[in-house]
Coordinates of C-alpha atoms and ligand atoms in Angstrom, one line a residue:
M20 CA 33.4 -52.3 171.5
E21 CA 29.7 -52.1 172.1
E22 CA 29.2 -52.4 168.3
A23 CA 31.4 -55.5 168.2
S24 CA 29.4 -57.2 170.9
E25 CA 26.1 -56.2 169.2
Q26 CA 27.5 -57.7 166.0
S27 CA 28.5 -60.9 167.7
Q28 CA 25.0 -61.1 169.2
K29 CA 23.5 -60.8 165.8
Q30 CA 25.8 -63.4 164.4
K31 CA 25.0 -65.8 167.2
K32 CA 23.9 -69.2 165.9
S33 CA 20.5 -70.5 166.7
V34 CA 21.1 -73.9 168.5
P35 CA 18.7 -76.6 167.3
V36 CA 16.7 -78.3 170.0
L37 CA 17.1 -81.7 168.5
P38 CA 20.4 -83.3 169.5
W39 CA 21.0 -85.0 166.1
M40 CA 20.7 -81.5 164.5
R41 CA 23.6 -80.3 166.6
S42 CA 26.1 -82.6 165.0
P43 CA 25.6 -82.3 161.3
I44 CA 27.8 -83.2 158.3
D45 CA 29.1 -79.9 157.0
V46 CA 28.9 -80.0 153.2
T47 CA 31.2 -77.0 152.9
L48 CA 34.0 -79.4 153.9
I49 CA 33.3 -81.7 151.0
D50 CA 34.8 -81.2 147.6
E51 CA 33.2 -81.6 144.2
C52 CA 33.9 -85.0 142.8
P53 CA 34.5 -85.8 139.1
L54 CA 32.2 -88.5 137.9
N55 CA 35.1 -90.8 137.0
L56 CA 36.3 -90.8 140.6
L57 CA 32.9 -91.3 142.2
P58 CA 33.0 -94.8 143.8
F59 CA 30.5 -97.4 142.6
L60 CA 28.8 -95.1 140.0
D61 CA 27.1 -97.3 137.4
P62 CA 28.8 -96.6 134.1
R63 CA 25.4 -96.2 132.4
L64 CA 24.5 -93.5 134.8
E65 CA 27.9 -91.8 134.2
V66 CA 27.1 -91.6 130.5
A67 CA 23.6 -90.3 131.2
L68 CA 25.0 -87.6 133.5
Q69 CA 27.6 -86.6 130.9
K70 CA 24.8 -86.2 128.4
M71 CA 23.2 -83.8 130.8
G72 CA 26.4 -81.8 130.7
I73 CA 27.4 -82.9 134.2
T74 CA 31.1 -83.8 134.7
S75 CA 31.4 -83.7 138.5
L76 CA 29.1 -83.9 141.4
F77 CA 28.5 -80.9 143.6
P78 CA 29.4 -81.1 147.3
V79 CA 25.9 -81.8 148.6
Q80 CA 25.6 -84.5 146.0
V81 CA 28.9 -86.1 147.1
G82 CA 27.8 -85.9 150.7
V83 CA 24.5 -87.6 150.0
W84 CA 26.2 -90.2 147.8
Q85 CA 28.5 -91.1 150.7
E86 CA 25.6 -91.6 153.1
T87 CA 23.6 -93.7 150.6
I88 CA 25.7 -95.6 148.1
G89 CA 29.0 -95.0 149.9
P90 CA 29.9 -96.1 153.4
G91 CA 26.6 -94.8 154.8
S92 CA 24.6 -97.4 152.9
F93 CA 21.2 -95.7 153.5
E94 CA 21.4 -96.7 157.2
R95 CA 20.0 -93.4 158.3
D96 CA 17.3 -91.1 157.1
L97 CA 18.7 -87.9 155.6
C98 CA 17.7 -84.3 156.3
I99 CA 19.4 -82.0 153.8
N100 CA 19.6 -78.3 154.4
S101 CA 21.5 -76.9 151.5
P102 CA 21.3 -73.5 149.7
T103 CA 19.1 -72.8 146.7
G104 CA 20.6 -74.0 143.5
S105 CA 23.2 -76.3 145.2
G106 CA 21.9 -79.3 143.3
K107 CA 19.6 -81.1 145.8
T108 CA 17.5 -82.7 143.1
L109 CA 20.3 -84.8 141.7
A110 CA 21.6 -85.4 145.2
Y111 CA 18.6 -87.6 145.9
A112 CA 17.8 -88.7 142.3
L113 CA 21.1 -90.3 141.6
P114 CA 21.5 -92.6 144.6
I115 CA 17.8 -93.7 144.2
V116 CA 18.2 -94.6 140.6
Q117 CA 21.5 -96.4 141.2
M118 CA 19.9 -98.4 144.0
L119 CA 16.9 -99.4 141.9
S120 CA 19.1 -100.2 138.8
T121 CA 19.4 -103.8 139.9
R122 CA 15.7 -104.4 140.6
A123 CA 14.2 -107.5 138.9
V124 CA 10.5 -106.8 138.9
R125 CA 8.9 -103.4 138.1
C126 CA 6.9 -102.0 141.0
L127 CA 6.6 -98.6 142.6
R128 CA 9.7 -98.3 144.8
A129 CA 10.4 -94.6 145.1
L130 CA 8.0 -91.7 145.7
V131 CA 9.1 -88.1 145.5
V132 CA 6.6 -85.6 146.8
L133 CA 6.7 -81.9 145.8
P134 CA 4.4 -79.0 146.6
T135 CA 3.5 -77.8 143.1
R136 CA 3.0 -79.2 139.6
D137 CA 5.7 -77.1 138.0
L138 CA 8.2 -78.3 140.5
A139 CA 7.1 -81.9 140.1
L140 CA 7.5 -81.5 136.3
Q141 CA 11.0 -80.2 136.8
V142 CA 12.1 -83.0 139.1
K143 CA 10.6 -85.6 136.8
E144 CA 12.7 -84.2 134.0
V145 CA 15.9 -84.9 136.2
F146 CA 14.8 -88.5 136.9
S147 CA 13.8 -89.0 133.3
A148 CA 17.3 -87.9 132.2
I149 CA 19.0 -90.7 134.1
A150 CA 16.5 -93.5 135.0
P151 CA 15.9 -94.9 131.5
A152 CA 19.6 -95.5 131.2
V153 CA 19.3 -98.3 133.7
G154 CA 15.9 -99.5 132.5
L155 CA 13.8 -97.7 135.1
S156 CA 10.5 -95.9 134.4
V157 CA 9.4 -92.6 135.9
G158 CA 5.8 -91.5 136.4
L159 CA 4.1 -88.2 137.2
A160 CA 1.0 -87.7 139.4
V161 CA 0.2 -84.0 139.4
G162 CA -3.3 -83.7 138.0
Q163 CA -1.8 -82.4 134.8
S164 CA -4.0 -84.6 132.7
S165 CA -7.3 -86.4 133.4
I166 CA -7.1 -89.0 136.1
A167 CA -7.9 -91.7 133.5
D168 CA -4.9 -90.7 131.4
E169 CA -2.7 -90.6 134.5
I170 CA -3.9 -94.0 135.6
S171 CA -3.2 -95.5 132.2
E172 CA 0.4 -94.2 132.5
L173 CA 0.9 -95.5 136.0
I174 CA -0.9 -98.8 136.0
K175 CA -0.3 -101.7 133.6
R176 CA -3.5 -103.5 132.7
P177 CA -3.4 -107.2 131.7
K178 CA -3.4 -107.7 127.9
L179 CA -6.7 -109.1 126.6
E180 CA -6.3 -112.5 125.2
A181 CA -8.6 -113.9 122.6
G182 CA -11.9 -115.1 124.2
I183 CA -11.0 -113.8 127.7
C184 CA -12.9 -110.8 129.0
Y185 CA -11.1 -108.5 131.4
D186 CA -13.1 -108.2 134.6
P187 CA -12.6 -104.8 136.2
E188 CA -13.5 -106.3 139.6
A189 CA -10.9 -109.1 139.3
P190 CA -8.3 -109.3 142.0
L191 CA -5.7 -106.5 142.0
L192 CA -2.9 -109.0 141.4
H193 CA -3.5 -108.5 137.7
L194 CA -2.6 -104.9 137.9
Q195 CA 1.0 -103.9 138.0
S196 CA 2.8 -100.6 138.3
S197 CA 4.2 -99.2 135.0
V198 CA 6.6 -97.1 136.9
D199 CA 9.5 -97.6 139.3
I200 CA 9.6 -94.0 140.5
L201 CA 6.7 -91.6 141.0
V202 CA 7.0 -87.9 141.3
A203 CA 3.8 -86.5 142.7
T204 CA 2.0 -83.6 144.4
P205 CA 0.1 -84.4 147.6
G206 CA -3.4 -83.9 146.0
R207 CA -3.1 -86.3 143.1
L208 CA -1.1 -88.7 145.2
M209 CA -4.1 -89.0 147.5
D210 CA -6.5 -89.4 144.6
H211 CA -4.5 -92.4 143.4
I212 CA -4.2 -93.8 147.0
N213 CA -7.9 -93.4 147.5
S214 CA -9.3 -94.7 144.2
T215 CA -6.8 -96.1 141.7
K216 CA -7.1 -99.8 141.5
G217 CA -3.7 -101.4 141.6
F218 CA -1.9 -98.3 142.9
T219 CA 0.0 -99.5 145.9
L220 CA 2.8 -98.3 148.1
E221 CA 3.5 -101.7 149.5
H222 CA 6.9 -102.0 147.8
L223 CA 8.0 -98.5 148.5
S224 CA 11.6 -98.3 149.6
Y225 CA 12.4 -94.6 149.2
L226 CA 10.4 -91.6 150.1
V227 CA 11.6 -88.1 149.3
V228 CA 9.9 -85.0 150.7
D229 CA 11.3 -82.1 148.7
E230 CA 10.7 -78.6 149.9
T231 CA 10.0 -80.2 153.3
D232 CA 9.1 -77.2 155.3
R233 CA 6.5 -76.1 152.8
L234 CA 5.1 -79.7 152.4
L235 CA 4.8 -80.1 156.2
R236 CA 2.4 -77.2 156.2
E237 CA 0.4 -78.9 153.4
A238 CA -1.9 -81.2 155.3
Y239 CA -3.9 -82.1 152.2
Q240 CA -6.0 -85.0 153.2
S241 CA -3.4 -86.0 155.7
W242 CA -1.2 -87.2 152.9
L243 CA 1.9 -87.7 155.0
P244 CA 0.5 -89.8 157.8
T245 CA -1.4 -91.8 155.1
V246 CA 1.7 -92.5 153.1
L247 CA 3.7 -93.4 156.3
Q248 CA 0.9 -95.7 157.5
L249 CA 0.5 -97.4 154.2
T250 CA 4.2 -98.1 154.0
R251 CA 4.5 -99.6 157.4
S252 CA 1.1 -100.9 158.1
S253 CA -0.2 -104.3 159.1
D254 CA -3.9 -104.8 158.9
G255 CA -4.2 -103.6 162.5
D256 CA -2.4 -100.3 161.7
L257 CA -4.6 -99.8 158.7
R258 CA -7.7 -100.2 160.8
S259 CA -6.5 -97.7 163.4
L260 CA -6.1 -95.1 160.6
F261 CA -9.4 -95.9 158.9
P262 CA -11.5 -97.5 161.6
H263 CA -14.3 -98.5 159.3
T264 CA -12.1 -100.2 156.7
S265 CA -13.7 -103.6 157.0
T266 CA -16.9 -102.2 155.6
F267 CA -15.8 -100.0 152.8
L268 CA -12.2 -101.0 152.0
P269 CA -12.9 -103.6 149.3
S270 CA -15.0 -101.4 147.1
T271 CA -14.4 -97.7 147.7
F272 CA -10.9 -97.8 149.0
G273 CA -9.6 -100.9 147.4
S274 CA -6.2 -99.4 146.7
L275 CA -5.8 -98.3 150.3
K276 CA -5.3 -101.9 151.1
T277 CA -1.6 -101.6 150.4
I278 CA -0.3 -103.8 153.2
R279 CA 3.3 -104.4 152.8
R280 CA 4.4 -107.7 151.6
S281 CA 6.8 -109.5 153.9
G282 CA 9.7 -111.8 152.9
V283 CA 11.9 -111.9 149.9
E284 CA 10.3 -109.0 148.2
R285 CA 11.8 -106.5 150.6
G286 CA 13.8 -108.4 153.2
F287 CA 15.2 -111.7 154.2
K288 CA 13.4 -114.4 156.2
G289 CA 14.2 -114.1 159.8
K290 CA 15.9 -110.7 159.4
A291 CA 14.7 -107.3 160.4
Y292 CA 12.1 -106.0 157.9
P293 CA 13.7 -103.4 155.6
R294 CA 12.5 -99.9 156.5
L295 CA 11.3 -97.2 154.2
V296 CA 14.3 -94.8 153.6
K297 CA 13.4 -91.1 153.8
M298 CA 15.2 -88.1 152.5
V299 CA 13.9 -84.7 153.3
L300 CA 15.2 -81.5 151.8
S301 CA 15.0 -77.7 151.8
A302 CA 17.1 -74.6 151.5
T303 CA 15.4 -73.5 154.7
L304 CA 14.8 -76.8 156.6
T305 CA 12.7 -76.5 159.7
Q306 CA 14.3 -77.2 163.1
D307 CA 11.0 -77.4 164.8
P308 CA 10.9 -80.8 166.6
S309 CA 7.1 -81.1 166.4
K310 CA 7.1 -80.5 162.7
L311 CA 10.0 -83.0 162.0
A312 CA 8.3 -85.6 164.2
Q313 CA 5.6 -85.9 161.6
L314 CA 8.2 -87.5 159.3
D315 CA 8.9 -90.3 161.7
L316 CA 12.6 -90.2 160.8
H317 CA 14.9 -93.1 161.5
H318 CA 18.1 -92.2 163.3
P319 CA 18.3 -89.0 161.2
L320 CA 21.4 -87.4 159.9
L321 CA 21.6 -83.7 159.0
L322 CA 23.7 -82.5 156.1
T323 CA 24.0 -78.8 156.2
T324 CA 26.1 -76.0 154.7
G325 CA 28.3 -74.1 157.1
Q326 CA 27.4 -72.8 160.6
R327 CA 24.5 -70.5 159.8
R328 CA 21.0 -71.9 159.4
Y329 CA 20.1 -69.6 156.5
R330 CA 22.6 -69.5 153.7
L331 CA 22.5 -67.5 150.5
P332 CA 24.2 -68.7 147.3
E333 CA 27.9 -67.8 147.3
R334 CA 27.9 -65.6 144.2
L335 CA 24.7 -63.8 145.0
E336 CA 24.9 -60.0 145.5
S337 CA 22.1 -58.2 147.3
F338 CA 21.1 -54.6 146.6
Q339 CA 18.5 -52.2 148.0
L340 CA 16.7 -49.5 146.1
I341 CA 15.1 -46.9 148.3
C342 CA 12.2 -45.0 146.9
E343 CA 8.7 -43.6 147.7
S344 CA 5.9 -46.1 147.5
K345 CA 4.0 -44.3 144.7
L346 CA 7.2 -44.1 142.6
K347 CA 8.0 -47.8 142.8
P348 CA 6.8 -48.7 139.3
L349 CA 9.0 -45.9 137.9
Y350 CA 12.1 -47.1 139.8
L351 CA 11.3 -50.6 138.6
V352 CA 11.1 -49.6 135.0
A353 CA 14.3 -47.6 135.3
L354 CA 16.1 -50.6 136.9
L355 CA 14.8 -53.0 134.2
Q356 CA 16.2 -50.6 131.6
T357 CA 19.6 -50.5 133.2
L358 CA 19.6 -54.3 133.2
Q359 CA 19.2 -54.2 129.4
G360 CA 17.0 -57.2 128.8
E361 CA 18.8 -59.6 131.1
K362 CA 16.5 -62.3 132.4
C363 CA 14.7 -61.1 135.5
I364 CA 12.0 -62.3 137.9
V365 CA 10.1 -59.6 139.7
F366 CA 8.4 -60.8 142.9
T367 CA 5.3 -59.1 144.3
S368 CA 3.4 -59.8 147.5
S369 CA 0.2 -61.1 146.0
V370 CA -1.5 -62.5 143.0
E371 CA -3.5 -59.4 142.5
S372 CA -0.5 -57.1 142.6
T373 CA 1.3 -59.4 140.2
H374 CA -1.5 -58.9 137.7
R375 CA -1.7 -55.2 138.2
L376 CA 2.0 -54.6 138.0
C377 CA 2.4 -56.7 134.9
T378 CA -0.5 -54.9 133.2
L379 CA 1.0 -51.5 134.2
L380 CA 4.5 -52.4 132.9
N381 CA 3.0 -53.4 129.6
F382 CA 1.3 -50.0 129.3
F383 CA 4.6 -48.3 129.6
G384 CA 5.1 -47.9 125.9
D385 CA 8.1 -48.9 124.0
L386 CA 10.3 -50.6 126.7
Q387 CA 11.8 -53.1 124.3
I388 CA 11.4 -55.7 127.1
K389 CA 8.9 -58.5 126.9
I390 CA 7.1 -58.9 130.2
K391 CA 4.6 -61.6 131.3
E392 CA 3.0 -62.7 134.5
Y393 CA 3.2 -66.0 136.3
S394 CA 1.0 -66.5 139.3
G395 CA -1.7 -68.6 141.0
L396 CA -4.4 -66.4 139.4
Q397 CA -3.9 -68.2 136.1
R398 CA -5.8 -71.4 136.2
Q399 CA -3.6 -74.5 136.2
S400 CA -5.0 -75.4 132.8
V401 CA -3.3 -72.3 131.5
R402 CA -0.2 -72.6 133.7
S403 CA 0.5 -76.1 132.8
Y404 CA -0.4 -77.9 129.6
R405 CA 0.4 -80.8 127.5
N406 CA 2.0 -80.5 124.1
H407 CA 0.1 -83.1 122.2
E408 CA 2.4 -83.1 119.3
S409 CA 5.5 -84.1 121.2
G410 CA 3.7 -85.8 124.1
N411 CA 5.9 -83.8 126.4
L412 CA 4.6 -82.1 129.5
F413 CA 5.3 -78.4 129.7
C414 CA 4.9 -75.9 132.5
S415 CA 3.0 -72.7 132.1
K416 CA 3.1 -70.9 128.8
A417 CA 4.7 -67.9 130.4
L418 CA 7.3 -70.1 132.1
K419 CA 8.1 -71.9 128.9
A420 CA 8.5 -68.6 127.0
F421 CA 10.7 -67.4 129.8
R422 CA 12.8 -70.5 129.7
A423 CA 13.2 -70.1 126.0
G424 CA 14.2 -66.5 126.3
D425 CA 11.2 -65.2 124.4
I426 CA 10.3 -63.0 127.3
Q427 CA 12.9 -61.3 129.5
V428 CA 10.9 -60.4 132.6
L429 CA 8.5 -62.6 134.5
V430 CA 6.4 -60.9 137.2
S431 CA 5.4 -63.4 139.8
S432 CA 3.7 -63.9 143.1
D433 CA 5.3 -66.3 145.5
A434 CA 4.0 -69.1 143.4
M435 CA 7.4 -69.3 141.9
T436 CA 9.6 -68.7 144.9
R437 CA 10.5 -72.3 145.6
G438 CA 12.6 -74.6 143.6
M439 CA 12.0 -73.3 140.1
D440 CA 15.1 -73.7 138.1
V441 CA 15.3 -71.4 135.0
E442 CA 18.6 -71.2 133.2
G443 CA 20.1 -67.7 132.8
V444 CA 18.1 -65.8 135.4
T445 CA 20.7 -63.2 136.4
N446 CA 18.4 -60.9 138.4
V447 CA 15.7 -61.2 141.0
I448 CA 13.8 -58.1 141.9
N449 CA 11.7 -57.9 145.1
Y450 CA 9.2 -55.3 144.1
D451 CA 7.5 -55.9 147.5
I452 CA 9.7 -56.6 150.5
P453 CA 9.4 -60.3 151.4
A454 CA 7.7 -60.8 154.8
Y455 CA 10.1 -63.5 156.0
I456 CA 13.8 -64.3 155.6
K457 CA 12.8 -67.8 154.2
T458 CA 10.8 -66.0 151.5
Y459 CA 13.9 -63.8 150.7
I460 CA 16.1 -66.9 150.5
H461 CA 13.8 -68.8 148.1
R462 CA 13.1 -65.7 145.9
A463 CA 16.7 -64.7 145.7
G464 CA 17.6 -68.3 145.0
R465 CA 16.0 -68.2 141.6
T466 CA 19.3 -66.6 140.5
A467 CA 23.0 -67.4 141.3
R468 CA 22.3 -71.1 140.9
A469 CA 24.8 -73.9 140.4
G470 CA 27.7 -71.7 141.2
Q471 CA 26.7 -68.9 138.8
A472 CA 26.6 -65.2 139.7
G473 CA 23.4 -63.4 140.3
R474 CA 21.9 -60.2 141.8
C475 CA 18.9 -59.6 144.0
F476 CA 17.4 -56.1 144.2
T477 CA 14.9 -55.1 146.8
L478 CA 12.7 -52.0 146.4
L479 CA 12.2 -50.4 149.8
R480 CA 10.5 -47.5 151.4
K481 CA 12.6 -45.6 153.9
D482 CA 10.6 -47.0 156.8
E483 CA 11.3 -50.6 155.6
V484 CA 15.1 -50.3 155.5
K485 CA 15.6 -51.2 159.2
R486 CA 13.3 -54.2 159.1
F487 CA 15.0 -55.4 155.9
K488 CA 18.5 -55.1 157.4
K489 CA 17.4 -57.0 160.5
M490 CA 16.0 -59.8 158.3
L491 CA 19.2 -60.1 156.2
Q492 CA 21.2 -60.5 159.5
K493 CA 19.7 -63.9 159.9
T494 CA 21.7 -65.1 156.8
D495 CA 25.4 -65.8 156.4
N496 CA 25.8 -62.8 154.1
N497 CA 24.1 -59.6 155.2
S498 CA 25.9 -57.3 152.9
C499 CA 23.4 -55.2 150.9
L500 CA 24.6 -52.2 149.0
V501 CA 22.4 -49.3 148.1
Y502 CA 21.7 -49.2 144.3
S503 CA 20.8 -46.0 142.7
V504 CA 19.1 -45.5 139.4
P505 CA 20.1 -42.3 137.6
S506 CA 17.6 -39.5 138.4
D507 CA 17.4 -38.3 134.8
S508 CA 16.1 -41.7 133.7
I509 CA 13.3 -41.4 136.3
E510 CA 12.4 -37.9 135.0
L511 CA 12.4 -39.3 131.4
L512 CA 9.9 -41.9 132.4
R513 CA 7.4 -39.7 134.3
S514 CA 5.0 -38.9 131.5
A515 CA 4.9 -42.5 130.3
Y516 CA 4.2 -43.5 133.9
I517 CA 1.2 -41.1 134.1
S518 CA -0.3 -42.3 130.9
A519 CA 0.3 -46.0 131.9
L520 CA -1.5 -45.4 135.2
E521 CA -4.5 -44.0 133.3
K522 CA -4.6 -47.0 131.0
L523 CA -4.3 -49.3 134.1
K524 CA -7.3 -47.5 135.7
E525 CA -9.4 -48.1 132.5
S526 CA -8.3 -51.7 132.3
V527 CA -9.1 -52.4 136.0
E528 CA -12.5 -50.9 135.5
S529 CA -13.2 -52.8 132.3
E530 CA -12.0 -56.1 133.9
S531 CA -14.3 -55.6 137.0
Y532 CA -17.2 -54.8 134.7
K533 CA -16.6 -58.0 132.8
K534 CA -16.3 -59.9 136.0
R535 CA -19.6 -58.5 137.3
K536 CA -21.3 -59.4 134.0
I537 CA -20.0 -63.0 134.1
K538 CA -21.2 -63.3 137.8
L539 CA -24.6 -61.9 136.9
K540 CA -24.9 -64.3 133.9
S541 CA -24.0 -67.3 136.0
S542 CA -26.4 -66.4 138.8
R543 CA -29.2 -66.0 136.2
M544 CA -28.3 -69.4 134.8
V545 CA -28.4 -71.0 138.3
K546 CA -31.8 -69.4 139.0
Q547 CA -33.1 -70.6 135.6
K548 CA -31.9 -74.1 136.3
E549 CA -33.6 -74.1 139.7
L550 CA -36.8 -72.9 138.1
N551 CA -36.6 -75.7 135.5
N552 CA -36.0 -78.3 138.2
S553 CA -38.9 -77.1 140.2
K554 CA -41.2 -77.4 137.2
V555 CA -40.1 -80.9 136.7
Ligands
ATP2 N1 26.7 -81.7 139.4 C1 26.2 -80.7 138.7 N2 26.9 -80.1 137.7 C2 26.4 -79.1 137.0 N3 25.2 -78.6 137.2 C3 24.4 -79.2 138.1 C4 24.9 -80.3 138.9 N4 23.9 -80.6 139.7 C5 22.9 -79.8 139.5 N5 23.2 -78.9 138.5 C6 22.3 -77.8 138.0 O1 22.2 -76.9 139.1 C7 20.9 -76.3 139.1 C8 20.3 -76.3 140.4 O2 19.9 -77.6 140.8 P1 18.6 -77.9 141.7 O3 17.4 -77.4 141.0 O4 18.7 -79.4 142.0 O5 19.0 -77.1 143.0 P2 18.3 -77.1 144.4 O6 19.4 -77.2 145.4 O7 17.2 -78.1 144.4 O8 17.6 -75.6 144.5 P3 16.3 -75.1 145.2 O9 16.6 -75.1 146.7 O10 16.1 -73.7 144.7 O11 15.2 -76.0 144.8 C9 20.1 -77.1 138.0 O12 20.1 -76.3 136.8 C10 20.9 -78.3 137.8 O13 20.8 -78.8 136.4

């Protein structure tokens, strides 16, 4: 009896403070919908979706369609809390593309903001698969290439006519957007807002904030208040945000002067001015009123999945592996061997431990498993690069090889926890216990996506078991079986482990020696430069 009441206590729902969050649309009550039955779907988009291998829309996509293209007609801003891998990207991309498909003049009308480059690249791919079918163009602002290259892709310059010189200081009217939809990270977005001539948000009709809870923590140059201000501002508003605008706006911050045009462009004479529609999404959407207030949502509507706030993918199985701290690498290798080369992502708690663990695993001898690291330690130039031959943008080399199946195990810090969609990942391994349930959800969500099956293993010390159990109780599915690896496979690996540890020690020493040498060299160079300057 006592146990039952304890259980019900644990299962108790957290009641959101905001009233509109207490009456959501429950996506679990919505069925998938075949494309040919989806009302109002542009036939060109149906073909594009079919080319992507999509034959029906997932429930969250149907739910959003109903609130945007369907009877809802974009009347309310949408907050979408839906599990990892449930198809949130297409849920917002499809209605936006359909709405813009009838636009007459090209200008920037939809902005999608994501926290990282690789995520932005991934989302751009989804838009690029459907938008061209209806004549729309999609741009990317992530700092992938030089700002000059990015500007030339985003802004159309007037063609030079014979005898006419292009004046770079000429009115901005000559400059037009080359894109209808822009996928951006906050940093590069602010760069363009601050200094790209002709870059304007004045026509923006749709703003998507994906991975909202993470982005709301990212206050980079106040990107959110700036975007909101620029899409609603009159001159007066602009001045309140940048009090000294009158002196510096024309030259330094020319592009900030993105005062919205009134009239036919966005509305009808005498009628209410069309507002900017917002869609915010996450698998772990915040319920914190002060955080949500930053988004300035209009009559928001929550779409969520089931009763519980934190939901794991339906076909995800969770397992725990209990072992001593110092034997964790051994257990990990034994586990990887039992998984026989299936695609796995191994999560660690930090960038440093990712590097160390990956190095150690690669010293283990003949594992017949290709293992690489993916983390914030690698410079972005290495993590993301442009393939000049095809002109395509690719994510990190390691990620690309992982996607292609050339490597089977990717060791990662939490750089990869959110949003990344890699086909065929059947296992996620938490080498280090995640600190928060949100982290568990995002890490585990790299598998069991789009209705597929997947497993999440967590390596635990005995003293972590209770905390982990408590953490899982916050989700809709707290079942977590104990997984054992055969003890003889552990014994067989012991000598290889000892030798790998020795090699790791040597490698760490040699790396820190190299680092010291580089530091010394650069400080000598600085000193020499100072000396030269003083002589001059
Ligand atoms: N209607 C559909 N039919 C088949 N596959 C789909 C459909 N919609 C999306 N997918 C696939 O489902 C996978 C997950 O989609 P997506 O990345 O949008 O999920 P998500 O909800 O944003 O996940 P996360 O919260 O982890 O970011 C992708 O591989 C996508 O191609």
